XYZ file of C-alpha atoms in Angstrom:
326
model
C 17.238 11.604 -81.031
C 17.291 11.140 -77.281
C 16.104 7.846 -75.799
C 14.738 6.850 -72.410
C 13.533 3.760 -70.589
C 9.859 4.146 -69.678
C 7.010 1.965 -68.432
C 3.284 2.212 -69.115
C 2.043 -0.185 -66.451
C 3.377 -1.453 -63.135
C 4.817 -4.940 -63.104
C 7.930 -7.036 -63.551
C 11.088 -6.061 -65.434
C 9.391 -6.879 -68.747
C 7.272 -3.683 -68.558
C 10.352 -1.523 -69.193
C 10.608 -0.107 -72.726
C 13.476 1.702 -74.476
C 11.801 4.551 -76.397
C 12.718 7.707 -78.369
C 11.803 10.914 -76.518
C 11.688 14.643 -77.222
C 13.742 16.653 -74.741
C 13.129 20.281 -75.706
C 14.723 23.389 -74.272
C 15.144 24.033 -70.540
C 12.598 26.234 -68.821
C 13.139 28.548 -65.840
C 15.439 26.944 -63.283
C 16.188 23.970 -65.521
C 19.153 22.657 -67.490
C 19.424 20.186 -70.343
C 21.751 17.432 -69.251
C 23.531 14.860 -71.405
C 24.021 11.706 -69.378
C 27.291 9.794 -69.439
C 26.410 7.193 -66.787
C 23.211 6.329 -64.924
C 22.801 4.656 -61.556
C 20.809 1.450 -61.064
C 19.270 1.286 -57.598
C 17.029 -1.235 -55.879
C 14.583 1.591 -55.191
C 13.989 1.773 -58.961
C 12.210 -1.582 -58.763
C 9.760 -0.179 -56.201
C 8.565 2.441 -58.701
C 8.413 -0.108 -61.509
C 6.421 -2.731 -59.592
C 3.992 -0.299 -57.975
C 5.303 -0.418 -54.403
C 5.789 3.339 -54.795
C 2.712 4.319 -56.869
C 3.261 7.024 -59.513
C 1.204 8.333 -62.461
C 1.816 6.294 -65.621
C 3.319 6.221 -68.170
C 6.551 7.351 -66.539
C 10.293 7.384 -66.820
C 12.411 5.613 -64.259
C 15.617 6.254 -62.333
C 16.703 8.931 -59.871
C 20.487 9.081 -60.238
C 22.903 9.966 -63.020
C 26.018 11.940 -63.942
C 26.662 13.960 -67.057
C 27.430 17.271 -68.744
C 25.314 20.430 -68.712
C 24.320 21.237 -72.322
C 22.020 24.258 -71.974
C 20.681 26.581 -69.283
C 17.175 27.852 -68.686
C 16.354 31.365 -67.421
C 17.523 32.129 -63.914
C 20.113 29.359 -63.623
C 23.341 30.520 -62.024
C 24.251 27.473 -59.934
C 25.908 25.698 -62.871
C 27.315 26.562 -66.300
C 27.316 24.923 -69.724
C 30.023 22.249 -69.781
C 29.958 21.569 -66.032
C 30.377 17.980 -64.916
C 27.559 17.211 -62.491
C 25.751 14.434 -60.682
C 22.366 14.204 -58.999
C 20.009 11.984 -57.088
C 16.505 12.223 -55.715
C 14.250 13.608 -58.472
C 11.434 11.350 -57.269
C 8.768 13.707 -58.620
C 10.362 13.694 -62.077
C 11.683 10.191 -62.628
C 13.743 9.769 -65.772
C 17.422 9.159 -65.104
C 17.344 6.098 -67.400
C 17.847 8.345 -70.439
C 20.503 9.656 -72.771
C 19.457 13.260 -72.259
C 16.840 15.071 -70.191
C 15.717 18.318 -68.593
C 16.391 18.564 -64.856
C 16.108 21.235 -62.160
C 19.451 22.958 -61.735
C 19.354 23.654 -58.003
C 19.903 20.055 -56.772
C 22.802 19.353 -59.142
C 26.138 18.624 -57.489
C 29.323 19.662 -59.287
C 31.891 16.901 -59.569
C 35.498 17.424 -58.524
C 38.129 16.278 -61.001
C 38.935 13.317 -58.736
C 35.502 11.761 -59.361
C 34.662 10.260 -62.776
C 31.204 10.034 -64.296
C 30.832 6.293 -63.779
C 31.968 6.529 -60.171
C 29.523 9.378 -59.573
C 26.600 7.481 -61.092
C 27.510 4.450 -59.017
C 27.717 6.265 -55.716
C 25.721 9.489 -55.517
C 22.612 7.907 -54.017
C 24.446 5.072 -52.276
C 27.253 7.312 -51.087
C 25.008 10.044 -49.719
C 22.926 7.336 -48.053
C 26.056 5.916 -46.448
C 27.113 9.434 -45.479
C 23.959 10.240 -43.529
C 23.844 6.762 -41.980
C 27.386 7.171 -40.704
C 27.311 10.882 -39.833
C 23.732 11.777 -38.875
C 21.834 8.761 -37.515
C 23.775 7.852 -34.366
C 26.606 9.420 -32.304
C 29.111 6.676 -33.063
C 32.229 6.263 -30.958
C 35.263 4.154 -31.787
C 34.647 0.640 -30.539
C 30.906 0.614 -31.186
C 29.604 -2.382 -33.109
C 27.061 -2.477 -35.921
C 25.150 -5.168 -37.796
C 25.011 -4.448 -41.521
C 22.598 -6.460 -43.647
C 23.320 -6.842 -47.387
C 26.941 -6.056 -46.626
C 28.065 -6.873 -50.178
C 25.537 -4.541 -51.794
C 26.174 -1.058 -53.138
C 25.318 0.808 -49.926
C 26.685 -1.968 -47.732
C 30.188 -1.848 -49.186
C 30.409 1.915 -48.676
C 28.991 1.777 -45.137
C 31.411 -1.000 -44.184
C 34.422 1.005 -45.364
C 33.193 4.223 -43.723
C 32.478 2.386 -40.474
C 36.053 1.114 -40.360
C 37.297 4.697 -40.792
C 35.288 5.561 -37.661
C 36.791 2.679 -35.706
C 33.604 0.613 -35.555
C 33.351 -3.163 -35.442
C 31.331 -4.275 -38.466
C 29.316 -7.498 -38.549
C 27.935 -8.025 -42.046
C 25.334 -10.450 -43.354
C 25.354 -11.989 -46.834
C 23.648 -14.818 -48.720
C 26.638 -16.582 -50.316
C 30.269 -17.343 -49.568
C 31.345 -15.313 -52.607
C 29.599 -12.265 -51.170
C 31.176 -13.005 -47.786
C 34.631 -12.638 -49.316
C 33.663 -9.318 -50.881
C 32.284 -8.043 -47.571
C 35.464 -9.001 -45.698
C 37.613 -7.285 -48.310
C 35.689 -4.045 -47.779
C 35.827 -3.701 -44.026
C 33.596 -6.272 -42.363
C 35.292 -7.722 -39.285
C 32.853 -10.624 -39.160
C 30.483 -12.009 -41.790
C 27.348 -14.076 -41.177
C 25.858 -16.136 -43.992
C 22.170 -15.952 -43.194
C 21.457 -18.838 -45.582
C 22.614 -21.280 -42.924
C 23.471 -19.295 -39.765
C 21.218 -17.914 -37.041
C 21.952 -14.182 -37.295
C 20.888 -13.069 -33.813
C 22.565 -16.017 -32.108
C 25.809 -15.403 -33.985
C 25.734 -11.668 -33.212
C 25.391 -12.440 -29.503
C 28.353 -14.790 -29.722
C 30.478 -12.184 -31.482
C 29.591 -9.441 -28.985
C 29.943 -11.445 -25.780
C 26.184 -11.560 -25.326
C 25.775 -7.760 -25.408
C 24.485 -7.149 -28.927
C 25.263 -4.334 -31.348
C 24.655 -0.614 -30.957
C 22.966 -0.194 -34.349
C 21.459 -2.460 -37.007
C 21.252 -1.200 -40.597
C 18.539 -3.352 -42.170
C 17.809 -2.941 -45.888
C 16.142 -6.349 -46.213
C 12.972 -5.795 -44.199
C 10.381 -8.509 -43.723
C 12.616 -11.568 -43.410
C 15.277 -10.002 -41.180
C 13.245 -7.697 -38.938
C 12.908 -9.993 -35.928
C 16.529 -11.153 -36.063
C 17.635 -7.532 -36.307
C 15.760 -6.559 -33.148
C 17.171 -9.600 -31.352
C 20.707 -8.537 -32.325
C 20.555 -5.156 -30.604
C 21.958 -4.315 -27.223
C 19.790 -2.662 -24.600
C 18.606 0.759 -25.907
C 20.089 -0.035 -29.307
C 18.890 1.532 -32.557
C 17.178 -0.317 -35.401
C 17.560 1.574 -38.701
C 15.163 0.327 -41.372
C 16.684 1.493 -44.648
C 14.943 -0.781 -47.141
C 12.498 -3.616 -47.712
C 14.137 -5.856 -50.314
C 12.292 -8.921 -48.971
C 8.988 -7.114 -48.493
C 7.444 -4.598 -46.065
C 7.896 -5.070 -42.339
C 4.658 -6.538 -40.876
C 2.685 -4.374 -38.422
C 3.821 -4.836 -34.837
C 2.996 -3.560 -31.367
C 5.529 -0.930 -30.223
C 5.488 -2.668 -26.856
C 7.788 -5.186 -28.540
C 10.564 -2.571 -28.493
C 10.238 -2.235 -24.722
C 10.200 -5.992 -24.211
C 13.416 -6.428 -26.198
C 15.426 -3.804 -24.304
C 13.887 -0.346 -24.718
C 14.965 -0.298 -28.338
C 14.723 2.609 -30.750
C 13.513 2.298 -34.344
C 13.720 4.711 -37.266
C 12.819 4.528 -40.942
C 14.867 7.365 -42.528
C 14.813 8.580 -46.123
C 17.723 10.160 -47.972
C 15.541 13.055 -49.161
C 15.183 14.366 -45.616
C 18.942 14.399 -45.074
C 19.788 16.286 -48.264
C 16.815 18.692 -48.279
C 19.001 21.408 -46.715
C 21.482 22.498 -49.435
C 24.183 23.213 -46.847
C 23.865 19.788 -45.242
C 23.791 18.118 -48.652
C 26.961 19.949 -49.679
C 28.666 18.942 -46.437
C 27.799 15.264 -46.839
C 28.778 15.268 -50.525
C 32.095 16.966 -49.793
C 32.990 14.388 -47.151
C 31.974 11.548 -49.467
C 33.968 12.933 -52.417
C 36.981 13.475 -50.183
C 37.011 9.875 -48.968
C 36.498 8.457 -52.464
C 38.911 10.838 -54.168
C 41.626 9.991 -51.641
C 41.042 6.249 -52.010
C 39.903 5.702 -48.422
C 36.578 4.428 -49.764
C 36.531 2.356 -52.955
C 33.472 2.313 -55.194
C 33.059 -1.090 -56.779
C 31.237 -1.050 -60.125
C 30.677 -4.742 -60.701
C 27.903 -4.588 -63.314
C 27.642 -2.359 -66.383
C 24.664 -2.347 -68.758
C 23.422 -0.494 -71.802
C 20.096 1.321 -71.360
C 18.601 -1.066 -73.900
C 19.314 -3.860 -71.411
C 17.282 -2.379 -68.550
C 15.014 -5.439 -68.383
C 17.968 -7.757 -67.798
C 19.516 -5.305 -65.345
C 16.368 -5.363 -63.199
C 16.196 -9.143 -63.379
C 19.777 -9.424 -62.184
C 19.165 -6.934 -59.383
C 16.037 -8.621 -58.061
C 17.550 -12.106 -58.247
C 20.450 -10.888 -56.064
C 23.026 -11.727 -58.720
C 24.694 -8.338 -58.342
C 27.335 -7.134 -55.910
C 28.550 -3.628 -55.278
C 27.176 -0.947 -57.590
C 25.541 -1.323 -60.994
C 25.330 1.366 -63.668
C 24.118 2.022 -67.188
C 26.830 3.370 -69.503
C 25.571 5.739 -72.193
């Protein structure tokens, strides 16, 4: 019997339930997939707590890696036995499961150099890092960036990728332990925002100029400091709201602070084109397979422990990537 983590009402981690489920046979364009490892992402908490409203009851999770078990009519993109990974099934949440039906078209075949656990730990984070590094801004060697949550799953990949591009990386963290992790993964400078003034320190580190780009996954509590860290005509990239939504503001503020740019991108819009998705995935797999980018899996859980996993994630006890091992 297959099992899945589901929730019947929005709320805290305690609403998650580990339940038996019927999977059935794949329909047109679908495959039945046996999961080997499942990704745990901060975005999962937004669905669970109602920040991203969805019809309930529902499954949860948008990222996993596994083996194709059966094909539905019309599927020719993959074959039975293929090793695959995926991310982004927002309309059909359910990655927190031992087995499930999924659309075949978005599946990404895994090269032999990438294991299941690595894939589950990096498909969403890695593709996010890929578009942030390769699509958001025309980086040139010597540019500087401010990277919030530098010791997180996306942060560690972005920091390593940025170093490959010759960028100067200023990371922010909440503890000295996380600072050491950030330095070990490519951050040239680390700011502990628990006791340092982020914008002031960024100005000191950049000779008063500021950074070209800020990648801010924290949101409410860092927004103002992020804007104040940018150089004239710099780009603010809002990639998450871990501390809460950014308050409404007058766009005139961007002009007053140096004709700044602001964007709130979503991964789905950068992998909607199959060709672009394949290109980003290939570059990601190449870097990881060759060891130029290391994927740190620092927390492993059983699906039955989803409640604890979410508690750890929201209390900021985790570093790097977290996965469920089936």
